CSV table of C-alpha atoms in Angstrom, one decimal:
chain,number,residue,atom,x,y,z
A,1441,ALA,CA,-17.1,8.0,0.8
A,1442,GLN,CA,-14.0,7.0,2.7
A,1443,THR,CA,-11.0,9.4,2.6
A,1444,VAL,CA,-7.6,9.7,4.3
A,1445,THR,CA,-5.9,13.0,4.5
A,1446,GLN,CA,-2.2,13.6,5.3
A,1447,SER,CA,-1.7,17.3,5.4
A,1448,GLN,CA,2.1,17.3,5.7
A,1449,PRO,CA,3.7,16.5,2.3
A,1450,GLU,CA,7.2,16.7,3.8
A,1451,MET,CA,8.6,16.6,7.3
A,1452,SER,CA,12.1,16.6,8.7
A,1453,VAL,CA,13.6,15.5,12.0
A,1454,GLN,CA,17.0,15.5,13.6
A,1455,GLU,CA,18.5,12.1,14.3
A,1456,ALA,CA,17.5,10.8,17.8
A,1457,GLU,CA,14.7,13.3,18.1
A,1458,THR,CA,10.9,12.7,18.0
A,1459,VAL,CA,8.6,13.5,15.1
A,1460,THR,CA,4.8,13.2,14.7
A,1461,LEU,CA,3.1,12.6,11.4
A,1462,SER,CA,-0.6,13.7,11.1
A,1463,CYS,CA,-3.4,11.8,9.5
A,1464,THR,CA,-7.2,12.3,9.5
A,1465,TYR,CA,-9.8,10.1,8.0
A,1466,ASP,CA,-13.4,9.8,7.3
A,1467,THR,CA,-15.6,6.7,7.0
A,1468,SER,CA,-19.2,5.7,7.6
A,1469,GLU,CA,-18.2,2.2,8.6
A,1470,SER,CA,-18.2,1.2,12.3
A,1471,ASP,CA,-15.7,-1.6,11.9
A,1472,TYR,CA,-12.4,-0.6,10.3
A,1473,TYR,CA,-8.7,-0.7,10.7
A,1474,LEU,CA,-6.0,1.9,10.5
A,1475,PHE,CA,-2.4,1.4,9.3
A,1476,TRP,CA,0.8,3.2,8.8
A,1477,TYR,CA,3.1,1.9,6.1
A,1478,LYS,CA,6.5,3.2,5.1
A,1479,GLN,CA,8.0,3.2,1.6
A,1480,PRO,CA,11.8,3.7,1.7
A,1481,PRO,CA,13.8,4.5,-1.5
A,1482,SER,CA,13.7,0.8,-2.4
A,1483,ARG,CA,10.0,1.3,-2.9
A,1484,GLN,CA,9.1,-1.8,-0.8
A,1485,MET,CA,6.0,-1.0,1.3
A,1486,ILE,CA,6.6,-2.0,4.9
A,1487,LEU,CA,3.9,-2.2,7.6
A,1488,VAL,CA,4.8,0.0,10.5
A,1489,ILE,CA,1.9,-0.3,12.8
A,1490,ARG,CA,-1.8,-1.3,12.8
A,1491,GLN,CA,-4.7,-0.2,14.9
A,1492,GLU,CA,-8.1,-1.8,15.2
A,1493,ALA,CA,-10.8,0.9,15.5
A,1494,TYR,CA,-12.7,-1.0,18.2
A,1495,LYS,CA,-9.6,-0.9,20.5
A,1496,GLN,CA,-9.2,2.2,22.6
A,1497,GLN,CA,-5.6,1.5,23.6
A,1498,ASN,CA,-3.1,3.1,21.2
A,1499,ALA,CA,-0.9,0.6,19.3
A,1500,THR,CA,2.8,0.7,19.9
A,1501,GLU,CA,5.7,-1.0,18.1
A,1502,ASN,CA,9.1,-0.3,19.6
A,1503,ARG,CA,9.9,3.3,18.7
A,1504,PHE,CA,6.6,3.8,16.8
A,1505,SER,CA,3.4,4.6,18.5
A,1506,VAL,CA,0.0,6.1,17.4
A,1507,ASN,CA,-2.4,8.6,18.9
A,1508,PHE,CA,-5.8,7.3,17.9
A,1509,GLN,CA,-8.6,9.8,18.5
A,1510,LYS,CA,-11.7,8.0,17.2
A,1511,ALA,CA,-14.2,10.8,17.7
A,1512,ALA,CA,-12.0,13.3,16.0
A,1513,LYS,CA,-11.1,10.7,13.3
A,1514,SER,CA,-7.4,11.3,13.8
A,1515,PHE,CA,-4.6,8.8,13.6
A,1516,SER,CA,-1.1,10.3,14.1
A,1517,LEU,CA,2.2,8.4,14.1
A,1518,LYS,CA,4.9,9.3,16.6
A,1519,ILE,CA,8.5,8.1,15.8
A,1520,SER,CA,10.8,8.3,18.8
A,1521,ASP,CA,14.6,8.3,18.7
A,1522,SER,CA,14.5,8.8,15.0
A,1523,GLN,CA,17.1,6.9,13.0
A,1524,LEU,CA,18.5,7.5,9.5
A,1525,GLY,CA,16.8,4.3,8.4
A,1526,ASP,CA,13.5,5.9,9.2
A,1527,ALA,CA,13.8,8.2,6.2
A,1528,ALA,CA,10.9,7.2,3.9
A,1529,MET,CA,7.5,8.1,2.6
A,1530,TYR,CA,4.9,7.3,5.2
A,1531,PHE,CA,1.4,6.4,4.2
A,1532,CYS,CA,-1.6,6.5,6.5
A,1533,ASN,CA,-4.2,3.9,5.5
A,1534,LEU,CA,-7.8,3.1,6.3
A,1535,GLY,CA,-8.8,-0.5,5.9
A,1536,SER,CA,-12.4,-1.4,5.2
A,1537,SER,CA,-13.7,-4.5,6.9
A,1538,ASN,CA,-16.4,-4.8,4.2
A,1539,THR,CA,-14.2,-4.8,1.1
A,1540,GLY,CA,-10.7,-5.5,2.5
A,1541,LYS,CA,-9.5,-2.5,0.5
A,1542,LEU,CA,-7.0,0.0,1.8
A,1543,ILE,CA,-7.6,3.7,1.3
A,1544,PHE,CA,-4.3,5.5,1.0
A,1545,GLY,CA,-3.4,9.0,2.2
A,1546,GLN,CA,-1.3,11.2,0.0
A,1547,GLY,CA,1.9,10.3,1.9
A,1548,THR,CA,4.4,12.3,4.0
A,1549,THR,CA,8.1,12.2,3.0
A,1550,LEU,CA,10.2,12.1,6.2
A,1551,GLN,CA,13.8,13.3,6.1
A,1552,VAL,CA,16.1,12.4,8.9
A,1553,LYS,CA,19.0,14.7,9.4
A,1554,PRO,CA,22.3,13.4,10.9
B,198,GLY,CA,6.5,-14.7,7.4
B,199,ALA,CA,4.0,-13.0,5.1
B,200,VAL,CA,6.4,-12.5,2.2
B,201,VAL,CA,5.1,-11.4,-1.2
B,202,SER,CA,7.3,-11.6,-4.3
B,203,GLN,CA,6.8,-10.0,-7.7
B,204,HIS,CA,8.4,-10.9,-11.0
B,205,PRO,CA,9.9,-9.3,-13.0
B,206,SER,CA,11.2,-6.3,-11.0
B,207,TRP,CA,12.0,-4.4,-14.1
B,208,VAL,CA,10.7,-4.7,-17.6
B,209,ILE,CA,11.2,-2.7,-20.8
B,210,CYS,CA,9.0,-3.4,-23.8
B,211,LYS,CA,8.1,-2.0,-27.1
B,212,SER,CA,4.8,-0.3,-27.6
B,213,GLY,CA,2.1,-2.7,-28.7
B,214,THR,CA,3.4,-5.7,-26.9
B,215,SER,CA,1.9,-7.4,-23.8
B,216,VAL,CA,3.6,-7.7,-20.5
B,217,LYS,CA,2.8,-10.2,-17.7
B,218,ILE,CA,3.6,-9.5,-14.0
B,219,GLU,CA,3.4,-12.2,-11.4
B,220,CYS,CA,2.6,-11.8,-7.8
B,221,ARG,CA,3.2,-14.7,-5.4
B,222,SER,CA,2.6,-15.2,-1.7
B,223,LEU,CA,5.6,-17.3,-0.6
B,224,ASP,CA,4.7,-18.5,2.8
B,225,PHE,CA,0.9,-18.2,3.1
B,226,GLN,CA,-2.2,-18.6,1.0
B,227,ALA,CA,-3.9,-15.5,-0.2
B,228,THR,CA,-7.5,-15.6,-1.2
B,229,THR,CA,-7.4,-11.9,-2.1
B,230,MET,CA,-4.7,-10.0,-3.8
B,231,PHE,CA,-4.7,-6.4,-4.9
B,232,TRP,CA,-3.0,-4.6,-7.7
B,233,TYR,CA,-1.9,-1.0,-7.4
B,234,ARG,CA,-0.2,1.6,-9.7
B,235,GLN,CA,2.1,4.3,-8.4
B,236,PHE,CA,3.4,7.3,-10.2
B,237,PRO,CA,6.7,9.0,-9.0
B,238,LYS,CA,6.4,10.6,-5.6
B,239,GLN,CA,2.6,9.9,-5.5
B,240,SER,CA,0.4,7.6,-3.5
B,241,LEU,CA,-0.7,4.2,-4.6
B,242,MET,CA,-3.8,3.9,-6.8
B,243,LEU,CA,-5.8,0.7,-6.4
B,244,MET,CA,-6.5,-0.8,-9.8
B,245,ALA,CA,-8.3,-4.0,-9.0
B,246,THR,CA,-9.0,-6.7,-6.4
B,247,SER,CA,-8.1,-10.2,-7.4
B,248,ASN,CA,-10.0,-13.1,-5.8
B,249,GLU,CA,-8.9,-16.7,-6.2
B,250,GLY,CA,-11.2,-18.6,-8.5
B,251,SER,CA,-13.3,-15.7,-9.5
B,252,LYS,CA,-13.2,-12.6,-11.8
B,253,ALA,CA,-11.3,-9.6,-10.6
B,254,THR,CA,-13.1,-6.5,-9.5
B,255,TYR,CA,-11.8,-3.4,-11.2
B,256,GLU,CA,-11.9,0.1,-9.8
B,257,GLN,CA,-13.7,2.8,-11.7
B,258,GLY,CA,-11.7,4.1,-14.6
B,259,VAL,CA,-9.5,1.0,-15.0
B,260,GLU,CA,-9.9,-0.8,-18.3
B,261,LYS,CA,-10.4,-4.5,-17.6
B,262,ASP,CA,-9.5,-5.5,-21.1
B,263,LYS,CA,-6.3,-3.5,-20.9
B,264,PHE,CA,-5.2,-4.9,-17.5
B,265,LEU,CA,-6.1,-8.6,-17.4
B,266,ILE,CA,-5.9,-10.2,-14.0
B,267,ASN,CA,-5.9,-13.9,-13.3
B,268,HIS,CA,-5.8,-15.4,-9.8
B,269,ALA,CA,-5.6,-19.1,-10.6
B,270,SER,CA,-4.2,-20.3,-7.3
B,271,LEU,CA,-4.1,-19.3,-3.7
B,272,THR,CA,-0.5,-18.2,-4.1
B,273,LEU,CA,-0.4,-16.6,-7.5
B,274,SER,CA,-2.0,-13.6,-9.2
B,275,THR,CA,-0.9,-12.2,-12.5
B,276,LEU,CA,-1.5,-8.8,-14.2
B,277,THR,CA,-1.1,-8.6,-17.9
B,278,VAL,CA,-0.8,-5.2,-19.5
B,279,THR,CA,-2.1,-5.8,-23.0
B,280,SER,CA,-0.9,-3.8,-26.0
B,281,ALA,CA,1.2,-1.6,-23.8
B,282,HIS,CA,1.7,2.0,-24.6
B,283,PRO,CA,4.1,4.6,-23.2
B,284,GLU,CA,1.4,6.0,-20.9
B,285,ASP,CA,1.2,2.6,-19.2
B,286,SER,CA,4.8,3.1,-18.0
B,287,SER,CA,4.6,3.1,-14.2
B,288,PHE,CA,5.4,1.2,-11.0
B,289,TYR,CA,3.0,-1.7,-10.4
B,290,ILE,CA,2.7,-3.1,-6.9
B,291,CYS,CA,0.7,-6.1,-5.7
B,292,SER,CA,-0.4,-6.9,-2.2
B,293,ALA,CA,-1.9,-10.0,-0.5
B,294,ARG,CA,-4.2,-10.4,2.5
B,295,VAL,CA,-3.3,-13.1,5.1
B,296,GLY,CA,-6.5,-15.1,5.6
B,297,SER,CA,-9.3,-12.9,7.0
B,298,SER,CA,-6.8,-10.4,8.3
B,299,GLU,CA,-7.2,-6.8,7.3
B,300,THR,CA,-3.5,-6.4,6.9
B,301,GLN,CA,-2.0,-6.4,3.4
B,302,TYR,CA,1.6,-7.4,2.7
B,303,PHE,CA,3.1,-5.8,-0.4
B,304,GLY,CA,5.4,-7.1,-3.1
B,305,PRO,CA,8.5,-5.2,-4.0
B,306,GLY,CA,6.9,-3.8,-7.2
B,307,THR,CA,7.6,-3.9,-10.9
B,308,ARG,CA,8.8,-1.0,-12.9
B,309,LEU,CA,7.4,-1.0,-16.4
B,310,LEU,CA,8.8,1.1,-19.2
B,311,VAL,CA,7.1,1.1,-22.5
B,312,LEU,CA,9.1,2.5,-25.4
């Protein structure tokens, strides 16, 4: 079975500071993808960052970067220079190459304090 | 690019009626679309996978006769909640895959309230 675990239901960060959201996963597939999506109060799901499992280099997108530890099955998200607009629920996702389905984590609600 | 729309964004209906929700990929063709359900402050629950030109694949526990899915074209999938009841009230979200990409792009969601 494929699972995604986000052990932090809520996190908070001061504006301009850095925060790391944790995620672990389990899969028996050798070819898979990992994603972080954010869901702000508007409830529109937005892709934040994507990582192919076969790539060793950690993905980065501007202020967002991941720490992908394949052996440990860990995929954390680092947000640098946090902004008020980063406040949202963040979902870690495991994408199956076989089925195309996304396995969702429980989500982490991030609060950004001014 | 990769924009997905949903219509309607909000619907209120009486118990026993059927409600249709549309999911459209606006600037790309989507052979596969997905339908999710989300309860307040919870994660998304995959309901079914919709493939263009074939029958949808439903997740375990999802009633296929209750939630009818049609994917008649490469840009449109519809979810019909038949004989809706108050327990069907929820936030329904669709997503679409771009070609063979593993990335899914999500619609803005539809809030359904059944009275």
